[in-house]
PDB file of C-alpha atoms in Angstrom:
ATOM      1  CA  ALA A   2       0.068   0.429  -0.201  1.00 67.00           C
ATOM      2  CA  GLN A   3       1.064   3.313  -0.354  1.00 80.00           C
ATOM      3  CA  THR A   4       2.285   5.338   2.383  1.00 90.00           C
ATOM      4  CA  VAL A   5       2.642   9.087   3.198  1.00 95.00           C
ATOM      5  CA  THR A   6       5.352  10.352   5.518  1.00 95.00           C
ATOM      6  CA  GLN A   7       5.518  14.149   6.870  1.00 96.00           C
ATOM      7  CA  SER A   8       8.044  13.686   8.899  1.00 95.00           C
ATOM      8  CA  GLN A   9       7.200  17.362  10.899  1.00 96.00           C
ATOM      9  CA  PRO A  10       4.557  17.372  13.028  1.00 95.00           C
ATOM     10  CA  GLU A  11       4.894  20.746  13.721  1.00 96.00           C
ATOM     11  CA  MET A  12       6.332  23.343  12.068  1.00 97.00           C
ATOM     12  CA  SER A  13       6.114  28.390  12.826  1.00 97.00           C
ATOM     13  CA  VAL A  14       7.359  30.615  10.936  1.00 97.00           C
ATOM     14  CA  GLN A  15       7.044  34.678  11.228  1.00 98.00           C
ATOM     15  CA  GLU A  16       4.099  36.209   9.645  1.00 97.00           C
ATOM     16  CA  ALA A  17       5.487  37.468   6.439  1.00 97.00           C
ATOM     17  CA  GLU A  18       8.523  34.934   5.787  1.00 97.00           C
ATOM     18  CA  THR A  19       9.002  31.723   4.387  1.00 98.00           C
ATOM     19  CA  VAL A  20       7.758  27.783   4.867  1.00 98.00           C
ATOM     20  CA  THR A  21       8.050  25.066   4.037  1.00 98.00           C
ATOM     21  CA  LEU A  22       6.762  21.781   5.064  1.00 98.00           C
ATOM     22  CA  SER A  23       7.856  18.809   3.937  1.00 98.00           C
ATOM     23  CA  CYS A  24       6.075  15.940   2.437  1.00 98.00           C
ATOM     24  CA  THR A  25       7.748  12.356   1.058  1.00 97.00           C
ATOM     25  CA  TYR A  26       6.322   9.174  -0.173  1.00 96.00           C
ATOM     26  CA  ASP A  27       5.946   5.265  -1.620  1.00 94.00           C
ATOM     27  CA  THR A  28       4.875   4.045  -3.900  1.00 91.00           C
ATOM     28  CA  SER A  29       5.407   1.946  -7.508  1.00 89.00           C
ATOM     29  CA  GLU A  30       3.119   3.447  -9.395  1.00 88.00           C
ATOM     30  CA  SER A  31       4.489   5.563 -12.000  1.00 86.00           C
ATOM     31  CA  ASP A  32       1.346   7.989 -12.728  1.00 86.00           C
ATOM     32  CA  TYR A  33      -0.083   9.394  -9.476  1.00 89.00           C
ATOM     33  CA  TYR A  34      -1.470  12.470  -8.685  1.00 89.00           C
ATOM     34  CA  LEU A  35      -0.776  14.685  -5.295  1.00 93.00           C
ATOM     35  CA  PHE A  36      -2.416  16.909  -3.198  1.00 93.00           C
ATOM     36  CA  TRP A  37      -1.797  19.312   0.089  1.00 96.00           C
ATOM     37  CA  TYR A  38      -5.258  20.241   2.070  1.00 95.00           C
ATOM     38  CA  LYS A  39      -5.841  22.707   4.609  1.00 96.00           C
ATOM     39  CA  GLN A  40      -7.704  22.230   7.526  1.00 94.00           C
ATOM     40  CA  PRO A  41      -8.007  25.031   9.531  1.00 91.00           C
ATOM     41  CA  PRO A  42      -9.591  24.752  13.475  1.00 85.00           C
ATOM     42  CA  SER A  43     -11.992  25.293  12.172  1.00 71.00           C
ATOM     43  CA  ARG A  44     -12.004  21.916  10.281  1.00 73.00           C
ATOM     44  CA  GLN A  45     -12.748  21.652   6.841  1.00 87.00           C
ATOM     45  CA  MET A  46     -10.646  20.132   4.980  1.00 91.00           C
ATOM     46  CA  ILE A  47      -9.473  22.278   2.325  1.00 91.00           C
ATOM     47  CA  LEU A  48      -7.361  21.688  -1.631  1.00 91.00           C
ATOM     48  CA  VAL A  49      -4.274  23.634  -1.636  1.00 95.00           C
ATOM     49  CA  ILE A  50      -2.733  22.249  -4.482  1.00 94.00           C
ATOM     50  CA  ARG A  51      -2.065  19.599  -6.887  1.00 92.00           C
ATOM     51  CA  GLN A  52       1.109  18.267  -9.145  1.00 93.00           C
ATOM     52  CA  GLU A  53       0.154  15.677 -11.294  1.00 89.00           C
ATOM     53  CA  ALA A  54       2.981  12.847 -11.686  1.00 90.00           C
ATOM     54  CA  TYR A  55       3.395  12.961 -15.120  1.00 88.00           C
ATOM     55  CA  LYS A  56       4.191  17.212 -14.742  1.00 88.00           C
ATOM     56  CA  GLN A  57       7.453  17.704 -14.922  1.00 86.00           C
ATOM     57  CA  GLN A  58       6.093  21.391 -14.442  1.00 92.00           C
ATOM     58  CA  ASN A  59       5.670  22.040 -10.085  1.00 95.00           C
ATOM     59  CA  ALA A  60       1.814  22.971  -9.434  1.00 93.00           C
ATOM     60  CA  THR A  61       1.698  27.177  -8.098  1.00 94.00           C
ATOM     61  CA  GLU A  62      -1.434  28.431  -6.934  1.00 93.00           C
ATOM     62  CA  ASN A  63      -0.549  32.317  -5.748  1.00 95.00           C
ATOM     63  CA  ARG A  64       1.991  32.600  -2.183  1.00 97.00           C
ATOM     64  CA  PHE A  65       1.719  28.583  -2.486  1.00 97.00           C
ATOM     65  CA  SER A  66       3.853  26.183  -4.220  1.00 97.00           C
ATOM     66  CA  VAL A  67       5.157  23.265  -4.228  1.00 97.00           C
ATOM     67  CA  ASN A  68       8.553  21.290  -4.826  1.00 97.00           C
ATOM     68  CA  PHE A  69       7.569  18.316  -6.838  1.00 96.00           C
ATOM     69  CA  GLN A  70      10.812  15.674  -6.350  1.00 96.00           C
ATOM     70  CA  LYS A  71       9.614  12.524  -8.973  1.00 94.00           C
ATOM     71  CA  ALA A  72      12.672   9.963  -8.899  1.00 94.00           C
ATOM     72  CA  ALA A  73      12.737  11.015  -4.980  1.00 95.00           C
ATOM     73  CA  LYS A  74       9.542  11.341  -3.885  1.00 96.00           C
ATOM     74  CA  SER A  75       8.943  14.083  -2.445  1.00 97.00           C
ATOM     75  CA  PHE A  76       6.729  17.049  -2.663  1.00 97.00           C
ATOM     76  CA  SER A  77       7.716  19.897  -0.393  1.00 98.00           C
ATOM     77  CA  LEU A  78       5.288  22.242  -0.117  1.00 98.00           C
ATOM     78  CA  LYS A  79       6.583  26.164  -0.340  1.00 98.00           C
ATOM     79  CA  ILE A  80       4.487  28.698   1.607  1.00 98.00           C
ATOM     80  CA  SER A  81       5.418  32.764   0.148  1.00 98.00           C
ATOM     81  CA  ASP A  82       4.422  35.815   2.643  1.00 97.00           C
ATOM     82  CA  SER A  83       2.727  34.225   5.603  1.00 97.00           C
ATOM     83  CA  GLN A  84      -0.082  34.908   6.738  1.00 97.00           C
ATOM     84  CA  LEU A  85      -1.579  34.770  10.175  1.00 96.00           C
ATOM     85  CA  GLY A  86      -4.414  33.294   7.997  1.00 94.00           C
ATOM     86  CA  ASP A  87      -1.902  30.446   7.178  1.00 96.00           C
ATOM     87  CA  ALA A  88      -2.591  28.411  10.681  1.00 96.00           C
ATOM     88  CA  ALA A  89      -4.012  25.079  10.594  1.00 96.00           C
ATOM     89  CA  MET A  90      -3.076  21.302   9.571  1.00 95.00           C
ATOM     90  CA  TYR A  91      -0.822  21.285   6.506  1.00 97.00           C
ATOM     91  CA  PHE A  92      -1.634  17.683   5.446  1.00 96.00           C
ATOM     92  CA  CYS A  93       0.145  16.128   2.272  1.00 96.00           C
ATOM     93  CA  ALA A  94      -1.712  13.457   0.255  1.00 93.00           C
ATOM     94  CA  TYR A  95      -2.061  10.694  -2.790  1.00 92.00           C
ATOM     95  CA  ARG A  96      -4.254   9.369  -5.125  1.00 87.00           C
ATOM     96  CA  SER A  97      -3.392   6.288  -7.889  1.00 81.00           C
ATOM     97  CA  GLN A  98      -5.013   7.136 -10.793  1.00 75.00           C
ATOM     98  CA  ASN A  99      -7.511   4.115 -10.532  1.00 72.00           C
ATOM     99  CA  THR A 100      -9.012   4.095  -6.524  1.00 69.00           C
ATOM    100  CA  GLY A 101     -11.594   6.341  -7.090  1.00 68.00           C
ATOM    101  CA  ASN A 102     -11.796   8.825  -4.453  1.00 67.00           C
ATOM    102  CA  GLN A 103      -8.979   7.489  -1.973  1.00 78.00           C
ATOM    103  CA  PHE A 104      -6.315   9.528  -1.123  1.00 86.00           C
ATOM    104  CA  TYR A 105      -3.685   8.274   1.062  1.00 90.00           C
ATOM    105  CA  PHE A 106      -2.770  11.078   4.050  1.00 92.00           C
ATOM    106  CA  GLY A 107       0.400  11.914   5.736  1.00 94.00           C
ATOM    107  CA  THR A 108      -0.783  12.675   9.514  1.00 94.00           C
ATOM    108  CA  GLY A 109      -0.594  16.437   9.230  1.00 95.00           C
ATOM    109  CA  THR A 110       2.177  19.083   9.790  1.00 96.00           C
ATOM    110  CA  SER A 111       0.343  22.301  12.484  1.00 95.00           C
ATOM    111  CA  LEU A 112       0.997  25.651  11.477  1.00 97.00           C
ATOM    112  CA  THR A 113       2.056  27.688  13.655  1.00 97.00           C
ATOM    113  CA  VAL A 114       1.303  31.942  12.389  1.00 97.00           C
ATOM    114  CA  ILE A 115       4.274  34.496  14.427  1.00 97.00           C
ATOM    115  CA  PRO A 116       3.070  37.603  14.486  1.00 95.00           C
TER     116      PRO A 116
ATOM    117  CA  LYS B   8     -24.699  26.089  -2.395  1.00 64.00           C
ATOM    118  CA  ALA B   9     -24.426  24.094   0.752  1.00 76.00           C
ATOM    119  CA  GLY B  10     -21.279  21.955   1.823  1.00 91.00           C
ATOM    120  CA  VAL B  11     -21.538  18.954   2.650  1.00 95.00           C
ATOM    121  CA  THR B  12     -23.436  18.586   5.973  1.00 96.00           C
ATOM    122  CA  GLN B  13     -22.469  16.490   8.738  1.00 97.00           C
ATOM    123  CA  THR B  14     -24.625  15.230  11.988  1.00 97.00           C
ATOM    124  CA  PRO B  15     -24.378  14.940  14.607  1.00 97.00           C
ATOM    125  CA  ARG B  16     -21.025  17.579  15.665  1.00 95.00           C
ATOM    126  CA  TYR B  17     -20.280  15.391  18.465  1.00 96.00           C
ATOM    127  CA  LEU B  18     -21.393  12.617  20.310  1.00 96.00           C
ATOM    128  CA  ILE B  19     -20.598  10.611  22.949  1.00 97.00           C
ATOM    129  CA  LYS B  20     -21.279   6.762  23.701  1.00 97.00           C
ATOM    130  CA  THR B  21     -19.537   3.542  25.940  1.00 97.00           C
ATOM    131  CA  ARG B  22     -18.369   0.673  24.891  1.00 97.00           C
ATOM    132  CA  GLY B  23     -19.772  -1.995  23.166  1.00 97.00           C
ATOM    133  CA  GLN B  24     -22.707   0.184  21.951  1.00 97.00           C
ATOM    134  CA  GLN B  25     -23.364   1.641  18.442  1.00 97.00           C
ATOM    135  CA  VAL B  26     -23.884   5.034  16.161  1.00 98.00           C
ATOM    136  CA  THR B  27     -24.714   6.162  12.837  1.00 98.00           C
ATOM    137  CA  LEU B  28     -23.152   9.279  10.918  1.00 98.00           C
ATOM    138  CA  SER B  29     -25.057  11.167   9.134  1.00 98.00           C
ATOM    139  CA  CYS B  30     -23.264  12.960   5.814  1.00 98.00           C
ATOM    140  CA  SER B  31     -25.586  15.304   2.769  1.00 97.00           C
ATOM    141  CA  PRO B  32     -23.004  16.138   0.097  1.00 95.00           C
ATOM    142  CA  ILE B  33     -22.983  18.532  -2.046  1.00 93.00           C
ATOM    143  CA  SER B  34     -26.673  19.346  -4.253  1.00 92.00           C
ATOM    144  CA  GLY B  35     -25.584  17.089  -7.052  1.00 89.00           C
ATOM    145  CA  HIS B  36     -22.579  15.362  -5.715  1.00 90.00           C
ATOM    146  CA  ARG B  37     -22.613  10.818  -6.206  1.00 90.00           C
ATOM    147  CA  SER B  38     -19.849  10.694  -4.790  1.00 90.00           C
ATOM    148  CA  VAL B  39     -19.216  10.409  -0.416  1.00 93.00           C
ATOM    149  CA  SER B  40     -16.892   8.916   1.475  1.00 93.00           C
ATOM    150  CA  TRP B  41     -14.837   8.349   4.721  1.00 96.00           C
ATOM    151  CA  TYR B  42     -12.277   8.917   6.870  1.00 95.00           C
ATOM    152  CA  GLN B  43     -11.275   8.749  10.442  1.00 96.00           C
ATOM    153  CA  GLN B  44      -9.315  11.013  11.791  1.00 94.00           C
ATOM    154  CA  THR B  45      -7.239  10.761  15.209  1.00 91.00           C
ATOM    155  CA  PRO B  46      -4.044  12.227  16.580  1.00 82.00           C
ATOM    156  CA  GLY B  47      -0.483  10.666  15.008  1.00 77.00           C
ATOM    157  CA  GLN B  48      -3.071   8.737  12.421  1.00 82.00           C
ATOM    158  CA  GLY B  49      -4.263  11.173  10.312  1.00 86.00           C
ATOM    159  CA  LEU B  50      -6.744  10.540   8.050  1.00 91.00           C
ATOM    160  CA  GLN B  51      -7.612   6.524   7.402  1.00 93.00           C
ATOM    161  CA  PHE B  52      -9.824   6.124   4.561  1.00 92.00           C
ATOM    162  CA  LEU B  53     -12.926   3.851   5.424  1.00 95.00           C
ATOM    163  CA  PHE B  54     -14.850   3.480   2.467  1.00 92.00           C
ATOM    164  CA  GLU B  55     -16.834   5.134  -0.830  1.00 92.00           C
ATOM    165  CA  TYR B  56     -20.022   5.311  -1.967  1.00 93.00           C
ATOM    166  CA  PHE B  57     -21.665   6.192  -5.560  1.00 91.00           C
ATOM    167  CA  SER B  58     -24.946   5.052  -6.859  1.00 90.00           C
ATOM    168  CA  GLU B  59     -25.161   3.564  -3.876  1.00 94.00           C
ATOM    169  CA  THR B  60     -22.688   1.144  -4.075  1.00 93.00           C
ATOM    170  CA  GLN B  61     -20.089   0.469  -1.724  1.00 93.00           C
ATOM    171  CA  ARG B  62     -17.263   0.966  -4.803  1.00 89.00           C
ATOM    172  CA  ASN B  63     -13.238   1.094  -2.460  1.00 87.00           C
ATOM    173  CA  LYS B  64     -13.288  -0.366   1.045  1.00 91.00           C
ATOM    174  CA  GLY B  65     -10.104   0.633   3.177  1.00 91.00           C
ATOM    175  CA  ASN B  66      -9.062  -1.540   5.873  1.00 91.00           C
ATOM    176  CA  PHE B  67     -11.186  -1.743   9.308  1.00 95.00           C
ATOM    177  CA  PRO B  68     -12.825  -4.462  10.438  1.00 96.00           C
ATOM    178  CA  GLY B  69     -16.828  -5.072   9.482  1.00 96.00           C
ATOM    179  CA  ARG B  70     -17.865  -3.342  12.789  1.00 97.00           C
ATOM    180  CA  PHE B  71     -17.639  -0.121  10.073  1.00 97.00           C
ATOM    181  CA  SER B  72     -19.787   0.190   7.725  1.00 97.00           C
ATOM    182  CA  GLY B  73     -21.880   2.300   5.031  1.00 97.00           C
ATOM    183  CA  ARG B  74     -24.687   2.771   3.096  1.00 97.00           C
ATOM    184  CA  GLN B  75     -25.467   5.521   0.287  1.00 97.00           C
ATOM    185  CA  PHE B  76     -29.588   6.071  -0.480  1.00 97.00           C
ATOM    186  CA  SER B  77     -30.689   7.439  -4.124  1.00 95.00           C
ATOM    187  CA  ASN B  78     -30.394  10.740  -3.164  1.00 94.00           C
ATOM    188  CA  SER B  79     -26.641  10.625  -2.851  1.00 95.00           C
ATOM    189  CA  ARG B  80     -27.277  10.616   1.833  1.00 97.00           C
ATOM    190  CA  SER B  81     -24.557   8.241   3.167  1.00 98.00           C
ATOM    191  CA  GLU B  82     -25.018   7.408   7.188  1.00 98.00           C
ATOM    192  CA  MET B  83     -20.854   5.352   8.065  1.00 98.00           C
ATOM    193  CA  ASN B  84     -22.282   2.511  11.560  1.00 98.00           C
ATOM    194  CA  VAL B  85     -19.803   1.648  14.482  1.00 97.00           C
ATOM    195  CA  SER B  86     -20.734  -1.703  16.151  1.00 95.00           C
ATOM    196  CA  THR B  87     -19.567  -2.787  19.189  1.00 96.00           C
ATOM    197  CA  LEU B  88     -17.458   0.496  20.105  1.00 97.00           C
ATOM    198  CA  GLU B  89     -13.790  -0.151  21.285  1.00 97.00           C
ATOM    199  CA  LEU B  90     -11.890   2.904  22.938  1.00 96.00           C
ATOM    200  CA  GLY B  91      -9.637   3.288  19.906  1.00 95.00           C
ATOM    201  CA  ASP B  92     -12.813   3.847  17.724  1.00 97.00           C
ATOM    202  CA  SER B  93     -12.253   7.446  19.469  1.00 97.00           C
ATOM    203  CA  ALA B  94     -12.224  10.096  16.017  1.00 96.00           C
ATOM    204  CA  LEU B  95     -13.129  12.570  13.639  1.00 95.00           C
ATOM    205  CA  TYR B  96     -15.263  10.863  11.625  1.00 97.00           C
ATOM    206  CA  LEU B  97     -14.812  13.282   8.021  1.00 96.00           C
ATOM    207  CA  CYS B  98     -17.089  12.886   4.977  1.00 96.00           C
ATOM    208  CA  ALA B  99     -16.086  14.278   1.932  1.00 93.00           C
ATOM    209  CA  SER B 100     -18.473  13.817  -1.317  1.00 92.00           C
ATOM    210  CA  ALA B 101     -17.017  14.351  -5.416  1.00 87.00           C
ATOM    211  CA  LEU B 102     -19.298  14.396  -8.138  1.00 80.00           C
ATOM    212  CA  ARG B 103     -18.239  11.553  -9.702  1.00 73.00           C
ATOM    213  CA  PRO B 104     -15.082   9.002  -8.634  1.00 69.00           C
ATOM    214  CA  GLY B 105     -12.950   9.890 -11.118  1.00 62.00           C
ATOM    215  CA  GLN B 106     -13.214  13.631  -9.681  1.00 61.00           C
ATOM    216  CA  ALA B 107     -10.807  13.328  -7.215  1.00 54.00           C
ATOM    217  CA  ASN B 108      -8.008  13.082 -10.035  1.00 54.00           C
ATOM    218  CA  THR B 109      -8.594  17.428  -9.853  1.00 67.00           C
ATOM    219  CA  GLY B 110      -8.457  17.771  -5.854  1.00 62.00           C
ATOM    220  CA  GLU B 111     -11.959  18.279  -5.889  1.00 74.00           C
ATOM    221  CA  LEU B 112     -13.147  16.623  -2.148  1.00 85.00           C
ATOM    222  CA  PHE B 113     -15.306  18.819  -0.309  1.00 89.00           C
ATOM    223  CA  PHE B 114     -15.449  17.472   2.903  1.00 92.00           C
ATOM    224  CA  GLY B 115     -17.980  18.047   6.037  1.00 94.00           C
ATOM    225  CA  GLU B 116     -16.157  19.156   8.690  1.00 93.00           C
ATOM    226  CA  GLY B 117     -16.508  16.599  10.723  1.00 95.00           C
ATOM    227  CA  SER B 118     -18.663  14.438  13.473  1.00 96.00           C
ATOM    228  CA  ARG B 119     -16.712  13.910  16.750  1.00 95.00           C
ATOM    229  CA  LEU B 120     -16.876  10.692  18.558  1.00 97.00           C
ATOM    230  CA  THR B 121     -15.639  10.150  21.814  1.00 97.00           C
ATOM    231  CA  VAL B 122     -15.672   7.270  23.426  1.00 97.00           C
ATOM    232  CA  LEU B 123     -15.333   6.662  26.938  1.00 95.00           C
TER     233      LEU B 123
END
Protein backbone atom coordinates (compact mmCIF):
# COMPACT_ATOMS: atom_id res chain seq x y z
CA ALA A 1 0.00 0.00 0.00
CA GLN A 2 1.06 3.55 -0.58
CA THR A 3 2.38 5.47 2.40
CA VAL A 4 2.74 9.19 2.91
CA THR A 5 5.15 10.58 5.48
CA GLN A 6 5.20 14.04 6.96
CA SER A 7 8.18 14.21 9.28
CA GLN A 8 7.39 17.61 10.78
CA PRO A 9 4.52 17.38 13.27
CA GLU A 10 4.77 21.11 14.01
CA MET A 11 6.24 24.11 12.25
CA SER A 12 6.18 27.82 12.90
CA VAL A 13 6.85 30.83 10.72
CA GLN A 14 6.94 34.57 11.20
CA GLU A 15 4.28 36.50 9.42
CA ALA A 16 5.43 37.54 5.92
CA GLU A 17 8.21 34.95 5.92
CA THR A 18 8.47 31.74 3.90
CA VAL A 19 8.07 28.22 5.22
CA THR A 20 8.46 24.81 3.60
CA LEU A 21 6.55 21.73 4.70
CA SER A 22 8.01 18.36 3.82
CA CYS A 23 6.32 15.27 2.46
CA THR A 24 7.64 11.99 1.14
CA TYR A 25 5.70 9.07 -0.21
CA ASP A 26 6.24 5.51 -1.20
CA THR A 27 4.72 3.96 -4.30
CA SER A 28 5.55 1.63 -7.11
CA GLU A 29 3.16 3.37 -9.47
CA SER A 30 4.29 5.74 -12.18
CA ASP A 31 1.07 7.69 -12.59
CA TYR A 32 -0.59 9.30 -9.62
CA TYR A 33 -1.67 12.57 -8.06
CA LEU A 34 -0.37 14.48 -5.10
CA PHE A 35 -2.16 17.08 -3.05
CA TRP A 36 -1.79 19.40 -0.13
CA TYR A 37 -4.88 19.95 1.94
CA LYS A 38 -5.35 22.53 4.67
CA GLN A 39 -7.46 22.00 7.76
CA PRO A 40 -8.03 25.24 9.68
CA PRO A 41 -9.16 25.12 13.30
CA SER A 42 -12.79 25.01 12.11
CA ARG A 43 -11.83 21.54 10.83
CA GLN A 44 -13.17 21.76 7.27
CA MET A 45 -10.50 20.43 4.96
CA ILE A 46 -9.84 22.43 1.80
CA LEU A 47 -7.60 21.82 -1.18
CA VAL A 48 -4.48 23.97 -1.36
CA ILE A 49 -2.67 22.65 -4.40
CA ARG A 50 -2.45 19.57 -6.63
CA GLN A 51 0.26 18.01 -8.77
CA GLU A 52 -0.03 15.38 -11.48
CA ALA A 53 2.94 13.04 -11.40
CA TYR A 54 3.34 13.08 -15.18
CA LYS A 55 3.88 16.84 -15.15
CA GLN A 56 7.45 17.93 -14.56
CA GLN A 57 6.53 21.52 -13.90
CA ASN A 58 5.91 22.32 -10.26
CA ALA A 59 2.40 23.50 -9.45
CA THR A 60 1.85 27.02 -8.16
CA GLU A 61 -1.21 28.66 -6.66
CA ASN A 62 -0.59 32.26 -5.67
CA ARG A 63 1.60 32.15 -2.53
CA PHE A 64 1.66 28.35 -2.50
CA SER A 65 4.05 26.31 -4.59
CA VAL A 66 5.40 22.79 -4.52
CA ASN A 67 8.76 21.21 -5.12
CA PHE A 68 7.98 17.87 -6.73
CA GLN A 69 10.90 15.48 -7.00
CA LYS A 70 9.48 12.32 -8.56
CA ALA A 71 12.63 10.22 -8.41
CA ALA A 72 13.12 11.08 -4.76
CA LYS A 73 9.37 10.68 -4.09
CA SER A 74 9.33 14.04 -2.39
CA PHE A 75 6.58 16.65 -2.51
CA SER A 76 7.18 19.72 -0.35
CA LEU A 77 4.91 22.73 0.02
CA LYS A 78 6.32 26.25 0.13
CA ILE A 79 4.22 29.05 1.56
CA SER A 80 5.53 32.51 0.73
CA ASP A 81 4.60 35.74 2.50
CA SER A 82 2.92 33.78 5.28
CA GLN A 83 -0.30 35.21 6.66
CA LEU A 84 -2.11 34.64 9.93
CA GLY A 85 -4.85 32.86 8.03
CA ASP A 86 -2.34 30.23 6.91
CA ALA A 87 -2.26 28.79 10.41
CA ALA A 88 -3.72 25.31 10.11
CA MET A 89 -2.96 21.63 9.90
CA TYR A 90 -1.57 20.73 6.51
CA PHE A 91 -1.94 17.27 5.06
CA CYS A 92 -0.04 15.81 2.17
CA ALA A 93 -2.05 13.26 0.22
CA TYR A 94 -1.50 10.70 -2.51
CA ARG A 95 -4.01 9.29 -4.89
CA SER A 96 -3.50 6.54 -7.41
CA GLN A 97 -4.92 7.12 -10.83
CA ASN A 98 -7.24 4.18 -10.41
CA THR A 99 -8.58 4.19 -6.87
CA GLY A 100 -11.60 6.45 -7.07
CA ASN A 101 -11.65 8.80 -4.14
CA GLN A 102 -9.32 6.78 -1.94
CA PHE A 103 -6.62 9.12 -0.77
CA TYR A 104 -3.62 8.24 1.36
CA PHE A 105 -2.89 11.02 3.81
CA GLY A 106 0.14 11.87 5.87
CA THR A 107 -0.14 12.51 9.58
CA GLY A 108 -0.16 16.26 9.10
CA THR A 109 1.96 19.27 9.98
CA SER A 110 0.56 21.87 12.34
CA LEU A 111 1.62 25.31 11.14
CA THR A 112 1.70 28.28 13.51
CA VAL A 113 2.07 31.78 12.12
CA ILE A 114 3.68 34.21 14.54
CA PRO A 115 2.58 37.85 14.23
CA LYS B 1 -24.75 26.22 -2.52
CA ALA B 2 -24.76 24.29 0.73
CA GLY B 3 -21.60 22.42 1.59
CA VAL B 4 -21.18 18.91 2.93
CA THR B 5 -23.23 18.51 6.07
CA GLN B 6 -22.42 16.01 8.75
CA THR B 7 -24.55 15.16 11.76
CA PRO B 8 -24.19 14.97 14.63
CA ARG B 9 -21.19 17.21 15.17
CA TYR B 10 -20.36 15.77 18.56
CA LEU B 11 -21.40 12.63 20.33
CA ILE B 12 -20.35 10.56 23.31
CA LYS B 13 -20.91 6.82 23.53
CA THR B 14 -19.79 4.03 25.80
CA ARG B 15 -17.95 0.89 24.87
CA GLY B 16 -20.14 -1.75 23.30
CA GLN B 17 -22.69 0.69 21.95
CA GLN B 18 -23.23 1.40 18.30
CA VAL B 19 -23.35 4.72 16.46
CA THR B 20 -24.67 6.01 13.17
CA LEU B 21 -23.24 9.10 11.50
CA SER B 22 -24.88 10.93 8.64
CA CYS B 23 -23.49 12.84 5.69
CA SER B 24 -25.36 14.95 3.17
CA PRO B 25 -23.18 15.72 0.16
CA ILE B 26 -23.22 18.86 -1.91
CA SER B 27 -26.25 18.92 -4.17
CA GLY B 28 -25.49 17.03 -7.34
CA HIS B 29 -22.56 15.14 -5.88
CA ARG B 30 -22.99 11.40 -6.09
CA SER B 31 -19.71 10.16 -4.65
CA VAL B 32 -19.31 10.07 -0.88
CA SER B 33 -16.25 8.85 0.96
CA TRP B 34 -15.52 8.53 4.67
CA TYR B 35 -12.32 9.03 6.60
CA GLN B 36 -11.30 8.51 10.21
CA GLN B 37 -8.99 11.17 11.61
CA THR B 38 -7.00 10.59 14.77
CA PRO B 39 -4.03 12.50 16.19
CA GLY B 40 -0.79 10.98 14.98
CA GLN B 41 -2.51 8.78 12.41
CA GLY B 42 -3.76 11.39 10.03
CA LEU B 43 -6.75 10.43 7.92
CA GLN B 44 -7.52 6.80 7.24
CA PHE B 45 -9.82 5.87 4.38
CA LEU B 46 -12.91 3.96 5.45
CA PHE B 47 -15.00 3.52 2.30
CA GLU B 48 -16.45 5.21 -0.74
CA TYR B 49 -19.94 5.05 -2.17
CA PHE B 50 -21.21 6.01 -5.58
CA SER B 51 -24.74 5.52 -6.81
CA GLU B 52 -25.61 3.50 -3.70
CA THR B 53 -22.77 1.04 -4.30
CA GLN B 54 -19.64 0.67 -2.24
CA ARG B 55 -16.72 1.12 -4.62
CA ASN B 56 -13.76 1.04 -2.28
CA LYS B 57 -13.15 -0.09 1.26
CA GLY B 58 -10.25 0.67 3.54
CA ASN B 59 -8.58 -1.61 6.02
CA PHE B 60 -11.08 -1.44 8.86
CA PRO B 61 -12.86 -4.26 10.70
CA GLY B 62 -16.36 -5.32 9.78
CA ARG B 63 -17.74 -3.30 12.71
CA PHE B 64 -17.47 -0.32 10.37
CA SER B 65 -20.12 -0.25 7.71
CA GLY B 66 -21.89 2.26 5.55
CA ARG B 67 -24.52 2.79 2.97
CA GLN B 68 -25.71 5.37 0.52
CA PHE B 69 -29.26 6.28 -0.32
CA SER B 70 -30.81 7.17 -3.64
CA ASN B 71 -30.52 10.88 -2.82
CA SER B 72 -26.75 10.37 -2.32
CA ARG B 73 -26.92 10.91 1.42
CA SER B 74 -24.71 8.47 3.24
CA GLU B 75 -24.54 6.95 6.66
CA MET B 76 -21.79 5.09 8.40
CA ASN B 77 -22.30 2.80 11.34
CA VAL B 78 -19.88 1.54 13.91
CA SER B 79 -21.05 -1.36 16.06
CA THR B 80 -19.63 -2.63 19.35
CA LEU B 81 -17.69 0.55 19.94
CA GLU B 82 -14.17 0.37 21.33
CA LEU B 83 -12.14 3.10 23.02
CA GLY B 84 -9.90 3.26 19.94
CA ASP B 85 -12.84 4.30 17.80
CA SER B 86 -12.71 7.76 19.34
CA ALA B 87 -11.93 10.03 16.42
CA LEU B 88 -13.11 12.70 14.07
CA TYR B 89 -15.05 11.11 11.22
CA LEU B 90 -14.91 13.10 8.02
CA CYS B 91 -17.15 12.77 5.04
CA ALA B 92 -16.17 14.04 1.60
CA SER B 93 -18.20 14.35 -1.54
CA ALA B 94 -17.43 14.68 -5.23
CA LEU B 95 -19.43 14.72 -8.44
CA ARG B 96 -18.10 11.34 -9.42
CA PRO B 97 -15.23 9.09 -8.35
CA GLY B 98 -12.94 10.10 -11.19
CA GLN B 99 -13.26 13.72 -10.26
CA ALA B 100 -10.86 13.12 -7.43
CA ASN B 101 -7.96 13.37 -9.81
CA THR B 102 -8.51 17.11 -9.75
CA GLY B 103 -8.38 17.07 -5.97
CA GLU B 104 -11.91 18.29 -5.75
CA LEU B 105 -13.00 16.43 -2.69
CA PHE B 106 -15.28 18.60 -0.59
CA PHE B 107 -15.10 17.80 3.08
CA GLY B 108 -17.60 18.31 5.84
CA GLU B 109 -16.65 19.56 9.27
CA GLY B 110 -16.78 16.10 10.74
CA SER B 111 -18.45 14.23 13.54
CA ARG B 112 -16.41 14.06 16.73
CA LEU B 113 -17.00 10.68 18.41
CA THR B 114 -15.82 10.04 21.94
CA VAL B 115 -16.05 6.53 23.32
CA LEU B 116 -15.90 6.19 27.10
